[in-house]
Amino acid sequence: MANIVVSSDCGMECCYCFARDELQAEQLEQVERTPRFISIDHFEERLDFLDRSNIDEIRLIGGEPTLHPLFPELIRRARQRDKHIVVFSHGLLSESALDCLASLPPDECTVLVNTSATRVRGGPTDEENAARRETLSRLGPRALPGFTIVGVDFRLDHLLPLILETGCRKCLRLGLSQPSPSGLNSHLSPKLYPAVGRQIAAFSLEASKARVKVSFDCGFVRCMFSDAELAALRAAGADLDWRCNPVLDIDLTGQAIYCFPLAHRFRASIDGAADAGSLRAALIERARPYRLAGVYRECSSCSARRDGGCSGGCLAVTVRRFRTHELERAREC
């Protein structure tokens, strides 16, 4: 897989955004020489990259990818290459973008709609919720709702009626807020993971009664759930995953980065011969020393971690733990 950045613009002010550091840096560099949106020529180069990597889907990210002024043209060109369309969006779409996506066959398009994205502090407004409901209704089975967990005081029960009434996919994709390179965004401390796990397990049982499945984005760890909670999640049919791998985010400059939270540490250039497999292998090798650990000290000796049953959590959190330890040692000296 590979995520293609097509826009550095967003319009949201989500407190947990881990991409803002990188996108704002790009915008500062682009003031005089590079636009905020990918050009058609560079987009074709990204399609070439996917073709030589034998990747049959295109995953569009930003910023907000639908803000690209030629968004329908990007979709048309991707469809010409027989790519399955995946769009990561805040769900507040223009009429042209919404019409474009709604015209695609449901089995050839996935729009991941982050229901927690907002322009203001304190959560989505009534206006944003109404616009997002309209998006989910128009897109129907093409839309997959998601929610980003920032703290332990989150609520998910209001999303069940939204899912059932709009005709979107009966699944809720949960993500944990992870630290940006600067660490200035709101991100979830691993100390809070067990409290979050209890709420997810309880919600999954309620969701299963409505035939709504819960699925996990990257960064979850097995030990944030008790054995009883894991049993409840499995009984509810939750899509459990303990992964943290470099999907590859290809930025507007043509750089492949491990992921946005690690953009400052692990990146590689794309050239005419590079493919996703070789770039991913190179980034994995560079990150290998950190992969010996995890988000907790106990990860190093965990049998599930050693046996490959758990990734050890978000690599950005692990790197940040090491950096904090290094700073503490420097202060002591």
GROMACS .gro file of C-alpha atoms in nm:
model
  333
    1MET     CA    1   0.000   0.000   0.000
    2ALA     CA    2   0.096   0.363  -0.042
    3ASN     CA    3  -0.084   0.685   0.052
    4ILE     CA    4  -0.058   0.968  -0.201
    5VAL     CA    5  -0.071   1.325  -0.068
    6VAL     CA    6  -0.260   1.538  -0.321
    7SER     CA    7  -0.333   1.844  -0.105
    8SER     CA    8  -0.167   2.017   0.188
    9ASP     CA    9  -0.485   2.219   0.254
   10CYS     CA   10  -0.740   2.090   0.502
   11GLY     CA   11  -0.965   2.351   0.664
   12MET     CA   12  -0.994   2.157   0.990
   13GLU     CA   13  -0.828   2.235   1.324
   14CYS     CA   14  -0.829   1.892   1.483
   15CYS     CA   15  -0.628   1.902   1.805
   16TYR     CA   16  -0.493   1.550   1.743
   17CYS     CA   17  -0.371   1.602   1.385
   18PHE     CA   18  -0.031   1.435   1.344
   19ALA     CA   19   0.013   1.552   0.983
   20ARG     CA   20   0.005   1.927   1.051
   21ASP     CA   21   0.379   1.958   1.128
   22GLU     CA   22   0.478   1.809   0.794
   23LEU     CA   23   0.209   1.980   0.586
   24GLN     CA   24   0.277   2.322   0.735
   25ALA     CA   25   0.650   2.277   0.671
   26GLU     CA   26   0.570   2.190   0.310
   27GLN     CA   27   0.351   2.498   0.278
   28LEU     CA   28   0.628   2.724   0.411
   29GLU     CA   29   0.869   2.578   0.155
   30GLN     CA   30   0.611   2.608  -0.121
   31VAL     CA   31   0.529   2.977  -0.083
   32GLU     CA   32   0.738   3.077  -0.382
   33ARG     CA   33   0.806   2.762  -0.579
   34THR     CA   34   0.553   2.480  -0.530
   35PRO     CA   35   0.169   2.480  -0.526
   36ARG     CA   36  -0.033   2.342  -0.237
   37PHE     CA   37  -0.182   2.074  -0.462
   38ILE     CA   38  -0.025   1.799  -0.665
   39SER     CA   39   0.007   1.872  -1.036
   40ILE     CA   40  -0.147   1.643  -1.295
   41ASP     CA   41   0.200   1.548  -1.422
   42HIS     CA   42   0.319   1.455  -1.073
   43PHE     CA   43  -0.003   1.265  -1.012
   44GLU     CA   44   0.066   1.061  -1.324
   45GLU     CA   45   0.412   0.988  -1.182
   46ARG     CA   46   0.251   0.860  -0.862
   47LEU     CA   47   0.028   0.635  -1.075
   48ASP     CA   48   0.338   0.506  -1.253
   49PHE     CA   49   0.489   0.434  -0.910
   50LEU     CA   50   0.181   0.233  -0.809
   51ASP     CA   51   0.184   0.042  -1.138
   52ARG     CA   52   0.548  -0.065  -1.108
   53SER     CA   53   0.479  -0.157  -0.744
   54ASN     CA   54   0.188  -0.382  -0.855
   55ILE     CA   55  -0.051  -0.188  -0.630
   56ASP     CA   56  -0.408  -0.194  -0.761
   57GLU     CA   57  -0.554   0.075  -0.537
   58ILE     CA   58  -0.481   0.444  -0.491
   59ARG     CA   59  -0.517   0.591  -0.143
   60LEU     CA   60  -0.560   0.969  -0.153
   61ILE     CA   61  -0.470   1.170   0.156
   62GLY     CA   62  -0.392   1.528   0.257
   63GLY     CA   63  -0.470   1.762   0.414
   64GLU     CA   64  -0.811   1.704   0.269
   65PRO     CA   65  -0.771   1.537  -0.072
   66THR     CA   66  -1.113   1.646  -0.202
   67LEU     CA   67  -1.003   2.012  -0.180
   68HIS     CA   68  -0.783   1.961  -0.484
   69PRO     CA   69  -0.935   2.188  -0.752
   70LEU     CA   70  -0.908   1.906  -1.008
   71PHE     CA   71  -1.020   1.627  -0.776
   72PRO     CA   72  -1.265   1.471  -1.027
   73GLU     CA   73  -0.987   1.466  -1.287
   74LEU     CA   74  -0.754   1.288  -1.043
   75ILE     CA   75  -1.023   1.025  -0.989
   76ARG     CA   76  -1.079   0.990  -1.365
   77ARG     CA   77  -0.709   0.931  -1.430
   78ALA     CA   78  -0.684   0.680  -1.146
   79ARG     CA   79  -0.984   0.495  -1.286
   80GLN     CA   80  -0.816   0.485  -1.627
   81ARG     CA   81  -0.542   0.281  -1.458
   82ASP     CA   82  -0.806   0.047  -1.306
   83LYS     CA   83  -0.727   0.158  -0.951
   84HIS     CA   84  -0.959   0.095  -0.661
   85ILE     CA   85  -1.024   0.439  -0.510
   86VAL     CA   86  -0.962   0.500  -0.138
   87VAL     CA   87  -1.007   0.852  -0.001
   88PHE     CA   88  -0.927   0.965   0.354
   89SER     CA   89  -1.159   1.258   0.425
   90HIS     CA   90  -1.309   1.476   0.698
   91GLY     CA   91  -1.642   1.429   0.523
   92LEU     CA   92  -1.730   1.795   0.458
   93LEU     CA   93  -1.724   1.765   0.082
   94SER     CA   94  -1.799   2.003  -0.201
   95GLU     CA   95  -2.086   1.914  -0.432
   96SER     CA   96  -1.849   1.831  -0.718
   97ALA     CA   97  -1.636   1.598  -0.504
   98LEU     CA   98  -1.942   1.432  -0.357
   99ASP     CA   99  -2.101   1.380  -0.700
  100CYS     CA  100  -1.775   1.238  -0.832
  101LEU     CA  101  -1.737   0.982  -0.554
  102ALA     CA  102  -2.108   0.892  -0.544
  103SER     CA  103  -2.090   0.806  -0.915
  104LEU     CA  104  -1.831   0.532  -0.858
  105PRO     CA  105  -1.934   0.166  -0.814
  106PRO     CA  106  -1.961   0.093  -0.439
  107ASP     CA  107  -1.728  -0.207  -0.464
  108GLU     CA  108  -1.458   0.005  -0.632
  109CYS     CA  109  -1.452   0.300  -0.392
  110THR     CA  110  -1.393   0.345  -0.019
  111VAL     CA  111  -1.421   0.684   0.149
  112LEU     CA  112  -1.297   0.679   0.507
  113VAL     CA  113  -1.485   0.958   0.685
  114ASN     CA  114  -1.336   1.080   1.012
  115THR     CA  115  -1.643   1.171   1.217
  116SER     CA  116  -1.434   1.343   1.486
  117ALA     CA  117  -1.272   1.599   1.254
  118THR     CA  118  -1.365   1.958   1.340
  119ARG     CA  119  -1.289   2.323   1.261
  120VAL     CA  120  -1.318   2.429   1.624
  121ARG     CA  121  -1.200   2.308   1.964
  122GLY     CA  122  -1.444   2.099   2.162
  123GLY     CA  123  -1.564   1.859   1.894
  124PRO     CA  124  -1.771   1.875   1.575
  125THR     CA  125  -2.042   2.141   1.554
  126ASP     CA  126  -2.406   2.070   1.469
  127GLU     CA  127  -2.342   2.210   1.122
  128GLU     CA  128  -2.045   1.978   1.067
  129ASN     CA  129  -2.242   1.679   1.194
  130ALA     CA  130  -2.528   1.759   0.956
  131ALA     CA  131  -2.292   1.796   0.659
  132ARG     CA  132  -2.119   1.470   0.748
  133ARG     CA  133  -2.452   1.290   0.777
  134GLU     CA  134  -2.538   1.412   0.427
  135THR     CA  135  -2.204   1.282   0.297
  136LEU     CA  136  -2.255   0.939   0.452
  137SER     CA  137  -2.609   0.923   0.313
  138ARG     CA  138  -2.502   1.023  -0.039
  139LEU     CA  139  -2.207   0.786  -0.046
  140GLY     CA  140  -2.393   0.499   0.119
  141PRO     CA  141  -2.192   0.173   0.108
  142ARG     CA  142  -1.889   0.357  -0.031
  143ALA     CA  143  -1.844   0.534   0.304
  144LEU     CA  144  -1.662   0.386   0.603
  145PRO     CA  145  -1.698   0.601   0.919
  146GLY     CA  146  -1.409   0.641   1.157
  147PHE     CA  147  -1.335   0.799   1.493
  148THR     CA  148  -1.008   0.916   1.650
  149ILE     CA  149  -0.970   0.854   2.024
  150VAL     CA  150  -0.784   1.136   2.201
  151GLY     CA  151  -0.859   1.068   2.570
  152VAL     CA  152  -1.058   0.845   2.803
  153ASP     CA  153  -1.370   1.063   2.803
  154PHE     CA  154  -1.480   0.973   2.448
  155ARG     CA  155  -1.828   0.859   2.349
  156LEU     CA  156  -1.917   0.632   2.058
  157ASP     CA  157  -2.282   0.543   2.118
  158HIS     CA  158  -2.408   0.837   1.908
  159LEU     CA  159  -2.239   0.688   1.602
  160LEU     CA  160  -2.458   0.378   1.589
  161PRO     CA  161  -2.774   0.566   1.479
  162LEU     CA  162  -2.563   0.761   1.229
  163ILE     CA  163  -2.432   0.439   1.075
  164LEU     CA  164  -2.770   0.267   1.068
  165GLU     CA  165  -2.966   0.564   0.932
  166THR     CA  166  -2.729   0.674   0.655
  167GLY     CA  167  -2.678   0.339   0.484
  168CYS     CA  168  -2.297   0.357   0.505
  169ARG     CA  169  -2.092   0.049   0.582
  170LYS     CA  170  -2.184  -0.116   0.908
  171CYS     CA  171  -1.839  -0.078   1.050
  172LEU     CA  172  -1.663   0.180   1.267
  173ARG     CA  173  -1.288   0.224   1.219
  174LEU     CA  174  -1.120   0.334   1.543
  175GLY     CA  175  -0.788   0.512   1.560
  176LEU     CA  176  -0.567   0.617   1.852
  177SER     CA  177  -0.428   0.971   1.843
  178GLN     CA  178  -0.053   0.948   1.793
  179PRO     CA  179   0.216   1.213   1.849
  180SER     CA  180   0.321   1.446   1.569
  181PRO     CA  181   0.698   1.500   1.518
  182SER     CA  182   0.684   1.806   1.745
  183GLY     CA  183   0.463   1.631   1.999
  184LEU     CA  184   0.251   1.946   2.027
  185ASN     CA  185  -0.070   1.781   1.913
  186SER     CA  186  -0.311   1.610   2.152
  187HIS     CA  187  -0.204   1.247   2.162
  188LEU     CA  188  -0.295   0.953   2.379
  189SER     CA  189  -0.051   0.834   2.644
  190PRO     CA  190  -0.001   0.454   2.652
  191LYS     CA  191  -0.076   0.476   3.025
  192LEU     CA  192  -0.437   0.541   2.924
  193TYR     CA  193  -0.464   0.253   2.679
  194PRO     CA  194  -0.624   0.006   2.928
  195ALA     CA  195  -0.897   0.257   3.019
  196VAL     CA  196  -0.962   0.313   2.649
  197GLY     CA  197  -0.964  -0.063   2.592
  198ARG     CA  198  -1.239  -0.117   2.849
  199GLN     CA  199  -1.464   0.132   2.673
  200ILE     CA  200  -1.396  -0.012   2.328
  201ALA     CA  201  -1.477  -0.364   2.447
  202ALA     CA  202  -1.804  -0.250   2.605
  203PHE     CA  203  -1.901  -0.053   2.294
  204SER     CA  204  -1.822  -0.344   2.062
  205LEU     CA  205  -2.088  -0.555   2.236
  206GLU     CA  206  -2.348  -0.282   2.189
  207ALA     CA  207  -2.240  -0.236   1.829
  208SER     CA  208  -2.270  -0.607   1.757
  209LYS     CA  209  -2.637  -0.597   1.862
  210ALA     CA  210  -2.688  -0.348   1.578
  211ARG     CA  211  -2.471  -0.566   1.350
  212VAL     CA  212  -2.205  -0.296   1.336
  213LYS     CA  213  -1.846  -0.419   1.342
  214VAL     CA  214  -1.556  -0.242   1.509
  215SER     CA  215  -1.218  -0.238   1.332
  216PHE     CA  216  -0.879  -0.110   1.444
  217ASP     CA  217  -0.643   0.128   1.270
  218CYS     CA  218  -0.268   0.092   1.338
  219GLY     CA  219  -0.103   0.142   1.678
  220PHE     CA  220  -0.325  -0.073   1.902
  221VAL     CA  221  -0.155  -0.315   2.140
  222ARG     CA  222  -0.285  -0.647   2.261
  223CYS     CA  223  -0.217  -0.583   2.629
  224MET     CA  224  -0.448  -0.281   2.644
  225PHE     CA  225  -0.729  -0.535   2.667
  226SER     CA  226  -0.781  -0.793   2.942
  227ASP     CA  227  -0.846  -1.154   2.842
  228ALA     CA  228  -1.217  -1.101   2.912
  229GLU     CA  229  -1.222  -0.787   2.697
  230LEU     CA  230  -1.045  -0.968   2.413
  231ALA     CA  231  -1.303  -1.244   2.437
  232ALA     CA  232  -1.581  -0.984   2.421
  233LEU     CA  233  -1.423  -0.822   2.114
  234ARG     CA  234  -1.392  -1.156   1.937
  235ALA     CA  235  -1.751  -1.248   2.029
  236ALA     CA  236  -1.861  -0.916   1.880
  237GLY     CA  237  -1.676  -0.995   1.555
  238ALA     CA  238  -1.435  -0.702   1.593
  239ASP     CA  239  -1.157  -0.677   1.337
  240LEU     CA  240  -0.859  -0.693   1.573
  241ASP     CA  241  -0.515  -0.590   1.454
  242TRP     CA  242  -0.193  -0.504   1.636
  243ARG     CA  243  -0.001  -0.367   1.339
  244CYS     CA  244   0.236  -0.076   1.286
  245ASN     CA  245   0.397  -0.099   0.944
  246PRO     CA  246   0.513   0.166   0.696
  247VAL     CA  247   0.222   0.202   0.454
  248LEU     CA  248   0.432   0.476   0.289
  249ASP     CA  249   0.303   0.832   0.268
  250ILE     CA  250   0.423   0.993  -0.057
  251ASP     CA  251   0.434   1.368   0.004
  252LEU     CA  252   0.395   1.651  -0.246
  253THR     CA  253   0.771   1.666  -0.303
  254GLY     CA  254   0.792   1.300  -0.401
  255GLN     CA  255   0.943   1.179  -0.074
  256ALA     CA  256   0.827   0.850   0.075
  257ILE     CA  257   0.794   0.872   0.452
  258TYR     CA  258   0.735   0.593   0.702
  259CYS     CA  259   0.427   0.780   0.822
  260PHE     CA  260   0.349   1.141   0.913
  261PRO     CA  261   0.438   1.105   1.284
  262LEU     CA  262   0.784   0.983   1.177
  263ALA     CA  263   0.836   1.215   0.880
  264HIS     CA  264   1.136   1.379   1.047
  265ARG     CA  265   1.320   1.048   1.097
  266PHE     CA  266   1.246   0.792   0.829
  267ARG     CA  267   1.208   0.899   0.466
  268ALA     CA  268   1.343   0.799   0.126
  269SER     CA  269   1.346   0.956  -0.218
  270ILE     CA  270   1.142   0.825  -0.508
  271ASP     CA  271   1.327   0.793  -0.834
  272GLY     CA  272   1.243   0.637  -1.167
  273ALA     CA  273   1.327   0.283  -1.052
  274ALA     CA  274   1.196   0.284  -0.695
  275ASP     CA  275   0.893   0.078  -0.603
  276ALA     CA  276   0.690   0.050  -0.284
  277GLY     CA  277   0.845  -0.282  -0.183
  278SER     CA  278   1.205  -0.160  -0.197
  279LEU     CA  279   1.124   0.168  -0.023
  280ARG     CA  280   0.929  -0.006   0.251
  281ALA     CA  281   1.211  -0.253   0.309
  282ALA     CA  282   1.464   0.031   0.336
  283LEU     CA  283   1.252   0.220   0.589
  284ILE     CA  284   1.186  -0.093   0.794
  285GLU     CA  285   1.560  -0.158   0.811
  286ARG     CA  286   1.633   0.196   0.926
  287ALA     CA  287   1.368   0.168   1.198
  288ARG     CA  288   1.479  -0.180   1.310
  289PRO     CA  289   1.671  -0.070   1.625
  290TYR     CA  290   1.355   0.092   1.765
  291ARG     CA  291   1.149  -0.213   1.674
  292LEU     CA  292   1.333  -0.414   1.938
  293ALA     CA  293   1.127  -0.218   2.192
  294GLY     CA  294   0.770  -0.092   2.209
  295VAL     CA  295   0.546   0.166   2.372
  296TYR     CA  296   0.602   0.003   2.713
  297ARG     CA  297   0.925  -0.108   2.880
  298GLU     CA  298   0.767  -0.452   2.915
  299CYS     CA  299   0.732  -0.486   2.536
  300SER     CA  300   1.095  -0.598   2.505
  301SER     CA  301   1.030  -0.911   2.711
  302CYS     CA  302   0.670  -0.976   2.601
  303SER     CA  303   0.619  -1.319   2.442
  304ALA     CA  304   0.347  -1.188   2.210
  305ARG     CA  305   0.586  -0.918   2.094
  306ARG     CA  306   0.871  -1.166   2.037
  307ASP     CA  307   0.645  -1.410   1.851
  308GLY     CA  308   0.510  -1.143   1.619
  309GLY     CA  309   0.163  -1.148   1.774
  310CYS     CA  310   0.185  -0.776   1.854
  311SER     CA  311   0.383  -0.496   1.693
  312GLY     CA  312   0.456  -0.325   2.025
  313GLY     CA  313   0.233  -0.030   1.934
  314CYS     CA  314   0.293   0.289   1.739
  315LEU     CA  315   0.658   0.330   1.641
  316ALA     CA  316   0.628   0.709   1.682
  317VAL     CA  317   0.535   0.657   2.048
  318THR     CA  318   0.831   0.423   2.094
  319VAL     CA  319   1.070   0.672   1.934
  320ARG     CA  320   0.930   0.947   2.156
  321ARG     CA  321   0.982   0.728   2.465
  322PHE     CA  322   1.348   0.682   2.373
  323ARG     CA  323   1.391   1.053   2.303
  324THR     CA  324   1.238   1.144   2.641
  325HIS     CA  325   1.478   0.900   2.810
  326GLU     CA  326   1.773   1.053   2.623
  327LEU     CA  327   1.672   1.403   2.735
  328GLU     CA  328   1.641   1.289   3.094
  329ARG     CA  329   1.990   1.136   3.081
  330ALA     CA  330   2.127   1.456   2.927
  331ARG     CA  331   1.981   1.661   3.211
  332GLU     CA  332   2.135   1.429   3.467
  333CYS     CA  333   2.477   1.477   3.307
   0.00000   0.00000   0.00000
